[in-house]
Short mmCIF file of C-alpha atoms in Angstrom, two decimals:
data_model
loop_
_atom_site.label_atom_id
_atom_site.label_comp_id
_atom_site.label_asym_id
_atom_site.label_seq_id
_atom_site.Cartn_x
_atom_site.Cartn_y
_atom_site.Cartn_z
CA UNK Z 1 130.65 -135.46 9.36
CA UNK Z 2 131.87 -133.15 12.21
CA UNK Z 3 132.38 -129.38 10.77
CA UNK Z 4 135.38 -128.50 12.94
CA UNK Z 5 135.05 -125.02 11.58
CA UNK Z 6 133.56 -123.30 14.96
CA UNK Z 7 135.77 -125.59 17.03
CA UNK Z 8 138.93 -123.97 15.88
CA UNK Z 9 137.37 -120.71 15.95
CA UNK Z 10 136.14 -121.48 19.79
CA UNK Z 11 140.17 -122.57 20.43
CA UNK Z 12 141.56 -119.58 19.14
CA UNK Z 13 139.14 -117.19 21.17
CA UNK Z 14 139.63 -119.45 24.46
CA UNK Z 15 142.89 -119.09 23.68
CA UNK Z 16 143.31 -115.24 24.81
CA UNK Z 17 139.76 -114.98 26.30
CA UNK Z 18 138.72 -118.24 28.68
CA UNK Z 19 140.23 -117.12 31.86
CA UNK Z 20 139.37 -117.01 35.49
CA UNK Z 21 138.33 -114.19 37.29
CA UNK Z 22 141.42 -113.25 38.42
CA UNK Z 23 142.57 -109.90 37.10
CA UNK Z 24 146.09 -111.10 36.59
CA UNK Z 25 145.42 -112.20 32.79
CA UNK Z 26 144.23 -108.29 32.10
CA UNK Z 27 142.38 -106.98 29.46
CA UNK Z 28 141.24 -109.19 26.76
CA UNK Z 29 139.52 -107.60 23.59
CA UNK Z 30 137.78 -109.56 21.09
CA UNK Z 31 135.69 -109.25 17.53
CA UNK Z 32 133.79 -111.03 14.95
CA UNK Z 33 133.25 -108.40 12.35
CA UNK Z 34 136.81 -106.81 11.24
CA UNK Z 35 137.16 -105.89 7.55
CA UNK Z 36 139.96 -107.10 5.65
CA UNK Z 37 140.33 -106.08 1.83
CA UNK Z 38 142.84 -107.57 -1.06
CA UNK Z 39 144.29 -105.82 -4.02
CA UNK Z 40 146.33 -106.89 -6.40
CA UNK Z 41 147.16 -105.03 -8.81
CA UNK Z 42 148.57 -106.71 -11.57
CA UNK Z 43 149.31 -105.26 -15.57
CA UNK Z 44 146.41 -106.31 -17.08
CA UNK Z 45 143.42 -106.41 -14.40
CA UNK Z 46 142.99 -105.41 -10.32
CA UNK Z 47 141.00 -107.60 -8.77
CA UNK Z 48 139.78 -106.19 -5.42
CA UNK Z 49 137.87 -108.32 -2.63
CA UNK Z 50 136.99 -108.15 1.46
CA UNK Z 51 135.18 -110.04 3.70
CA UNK Z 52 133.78 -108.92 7.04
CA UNK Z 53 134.33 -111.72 9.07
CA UNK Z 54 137.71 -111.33 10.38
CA UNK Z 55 137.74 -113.02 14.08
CA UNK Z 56 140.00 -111.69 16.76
CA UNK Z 57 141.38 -111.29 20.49
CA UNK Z 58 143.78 -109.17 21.88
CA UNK Z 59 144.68 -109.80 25.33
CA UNK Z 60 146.60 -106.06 26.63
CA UNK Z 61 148.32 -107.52 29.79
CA UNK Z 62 150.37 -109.87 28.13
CA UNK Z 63 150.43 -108.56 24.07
CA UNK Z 64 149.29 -111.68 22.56
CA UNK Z 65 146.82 -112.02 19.60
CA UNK Z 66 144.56 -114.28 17.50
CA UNK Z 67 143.28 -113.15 14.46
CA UNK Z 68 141.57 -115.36 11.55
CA UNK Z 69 139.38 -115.42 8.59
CA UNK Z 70 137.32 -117.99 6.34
CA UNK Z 71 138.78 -117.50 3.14
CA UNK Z 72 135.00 -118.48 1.93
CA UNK Z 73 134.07 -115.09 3.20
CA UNK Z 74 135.18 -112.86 0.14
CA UNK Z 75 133.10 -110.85 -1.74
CA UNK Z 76 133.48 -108.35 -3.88
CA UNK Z 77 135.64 -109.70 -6.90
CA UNK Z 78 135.53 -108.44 -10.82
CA UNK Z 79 132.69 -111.31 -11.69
CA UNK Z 80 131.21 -114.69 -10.39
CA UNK Z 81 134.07 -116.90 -12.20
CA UNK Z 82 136.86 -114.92 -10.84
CA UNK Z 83 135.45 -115.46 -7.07
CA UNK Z 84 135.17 -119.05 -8.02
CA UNK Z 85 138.55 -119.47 -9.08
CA UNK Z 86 140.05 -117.13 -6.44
CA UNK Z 87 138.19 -119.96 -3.88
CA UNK Z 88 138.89 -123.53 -5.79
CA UNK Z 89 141.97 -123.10 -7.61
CA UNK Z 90 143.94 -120.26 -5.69
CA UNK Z 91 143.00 -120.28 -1.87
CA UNK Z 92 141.65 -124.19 -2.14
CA UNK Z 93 138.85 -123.37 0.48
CA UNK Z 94 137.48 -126.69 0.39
CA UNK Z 95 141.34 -127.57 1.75
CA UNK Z 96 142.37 -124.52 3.59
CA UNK Z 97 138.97 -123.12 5.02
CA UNK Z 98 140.84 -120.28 7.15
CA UNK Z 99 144.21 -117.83 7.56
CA UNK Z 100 145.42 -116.89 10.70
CA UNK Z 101 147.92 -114.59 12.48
CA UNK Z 102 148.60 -115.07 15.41
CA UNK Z 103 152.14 -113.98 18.01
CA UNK Z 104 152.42 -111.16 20.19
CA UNK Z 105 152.56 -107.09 19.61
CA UNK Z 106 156.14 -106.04 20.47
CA UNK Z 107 155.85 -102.51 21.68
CA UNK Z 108 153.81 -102.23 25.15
CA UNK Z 109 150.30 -100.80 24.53
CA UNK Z 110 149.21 -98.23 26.91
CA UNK Z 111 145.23 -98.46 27.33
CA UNK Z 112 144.96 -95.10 28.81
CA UNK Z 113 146.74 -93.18 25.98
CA UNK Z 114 143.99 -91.39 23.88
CA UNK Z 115 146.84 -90.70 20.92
CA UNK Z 116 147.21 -93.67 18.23
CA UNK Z 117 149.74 -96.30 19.01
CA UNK Z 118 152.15 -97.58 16.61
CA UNK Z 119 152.98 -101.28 16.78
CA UNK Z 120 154.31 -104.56 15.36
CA UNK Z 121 152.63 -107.41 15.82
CA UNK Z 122 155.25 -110.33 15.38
CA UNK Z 123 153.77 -114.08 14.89
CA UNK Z 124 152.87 -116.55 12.63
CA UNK Z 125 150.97 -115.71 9.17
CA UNK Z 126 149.26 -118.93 8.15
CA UNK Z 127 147.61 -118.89 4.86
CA UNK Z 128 147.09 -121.88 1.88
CA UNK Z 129 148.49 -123.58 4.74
CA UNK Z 130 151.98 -122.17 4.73
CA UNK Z 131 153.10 -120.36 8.03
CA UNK Z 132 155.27 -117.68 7.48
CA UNK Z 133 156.91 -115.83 10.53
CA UNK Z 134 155.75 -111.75 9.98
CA UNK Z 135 156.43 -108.88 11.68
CA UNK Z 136 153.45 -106.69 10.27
CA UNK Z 137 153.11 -102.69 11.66
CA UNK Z 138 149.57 -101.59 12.69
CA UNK Z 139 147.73 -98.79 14.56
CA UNK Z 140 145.80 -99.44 17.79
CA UNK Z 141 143.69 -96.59 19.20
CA UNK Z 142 142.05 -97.18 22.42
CA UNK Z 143 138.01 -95.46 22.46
CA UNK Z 144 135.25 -95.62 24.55
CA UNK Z 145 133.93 -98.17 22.16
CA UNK Z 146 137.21 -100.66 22.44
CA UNK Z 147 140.22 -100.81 20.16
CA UNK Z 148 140.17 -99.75 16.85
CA UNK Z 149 143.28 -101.69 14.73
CA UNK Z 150 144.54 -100.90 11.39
CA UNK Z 151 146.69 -102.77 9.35
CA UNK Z 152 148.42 -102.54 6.04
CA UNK Z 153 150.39 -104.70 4.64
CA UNK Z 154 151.23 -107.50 1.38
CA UNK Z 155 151.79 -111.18 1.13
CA UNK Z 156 153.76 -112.23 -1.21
CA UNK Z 157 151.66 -115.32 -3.04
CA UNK Z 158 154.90 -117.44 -3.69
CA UNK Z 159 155.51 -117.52 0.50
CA UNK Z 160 152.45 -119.28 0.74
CA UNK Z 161 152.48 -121.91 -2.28
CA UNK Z 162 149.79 -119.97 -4.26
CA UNK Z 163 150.41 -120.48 -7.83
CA UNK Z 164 149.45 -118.75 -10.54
CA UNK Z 165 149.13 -120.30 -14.17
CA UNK Z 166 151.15 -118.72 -16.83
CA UNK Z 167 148.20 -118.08 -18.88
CA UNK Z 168 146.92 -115.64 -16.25
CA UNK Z 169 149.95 -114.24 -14.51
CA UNK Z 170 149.53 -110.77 -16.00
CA UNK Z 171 146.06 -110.90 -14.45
CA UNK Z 172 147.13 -111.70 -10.81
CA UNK Z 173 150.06 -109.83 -8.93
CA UNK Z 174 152.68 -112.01 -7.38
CA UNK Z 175 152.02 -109.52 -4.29
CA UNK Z 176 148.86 -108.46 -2.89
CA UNK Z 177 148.11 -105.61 -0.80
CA UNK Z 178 146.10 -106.17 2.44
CA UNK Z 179 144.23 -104.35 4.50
CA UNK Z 180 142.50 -104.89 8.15
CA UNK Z 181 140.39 -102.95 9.94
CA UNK Z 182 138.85 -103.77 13.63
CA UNK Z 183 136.92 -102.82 16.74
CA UNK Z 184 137.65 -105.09 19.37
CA UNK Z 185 135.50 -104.83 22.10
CA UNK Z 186 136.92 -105.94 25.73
CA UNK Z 187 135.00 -109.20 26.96
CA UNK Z 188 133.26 -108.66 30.09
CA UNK Z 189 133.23 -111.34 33.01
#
């Protein structure tokens, strides 16, 4: 059976970053290894988790963005059964192997400004395969190294059909806090 895994990861990058020489389509920025984290922080437990395979583009001529993650890429929780539930009966990996965001930043981003740039990145959260339109704030700093982008912000489980049994809803928050952190490098010719 074809794994079309790396062929929607390929789409998404060729997306913002397959273009010709010309210098018209700008800047584009990409990354393989951002960090995103979960809380949530519920009464009775906090589960915390991350994975360091977020995937991303920015291209800075035109604002728009592509950023996704294999939700079979989290590490990190309280023990081996939680991580299995969080990935069969929560995220149902085996169903929904990725979440995306992906839209445009609103503000205009100004590569030569050392100072950190506020923004809001405005597109289409897709996770448990629900898409929810977002408007989510982050920081983008441009270095020598690339851009470094921050992000934090929560998902409410309920936007994205995740539910959680009775018997454990004092052990899972109905809204988890999120946090991304990235250094996109610009893609040379």
């Amino acid at each position: 059976m074809l794994n079309v895994k790396p062929l929607i990861t390929l789409s998404m990058l060729v997306f913002l970053a397959a273009c010709p020489m010309s210098k018209s389509w700008g800047q584009v920025y990409l990354t393989r290894s951002g960090k995103l984290t979960f809380v949530s922080d519920a009464p009775l437990e906090t589960i915390t988790a991350s994975s360091d395979n977020v995937q991303g583009a920015i291209n800075i001529s035109d604002r728009r963005f592509a950023f996704k993650i294999e939700n079979k890429s989290f590490i990190g929780f309280n023990s081996p059964l939680q991580q299995e539930h969080f990935y069969e009966n929560y995220m149902e990996t085996d169903k929904y192997g990725h979440s995306t965001f992906q839209g445009k930043i609103i503000e205009d981003l100004d590569n030569k400004n050392p100072d950190l740039q506020h923004v809001r990145a405005k597109g289409i959260l897709s996770i448990h395969g629900v898409e929810v339109e977002r408007i989510i704030p982050a920081t983008v700093l441009f270095t020598e190294k690339g851009i470094q982008v921050e992000s934090d912000f929560t998902v409410r489980l309920e936007d994205h059909d995740i539910r959680i049994p009775n018997v454990v809803n004092q052990k899972i928050a109905e809204t988890v806090d999120v946090r991304i952190q990235a250094l996109l490098k610009e893609k040379k010719d």
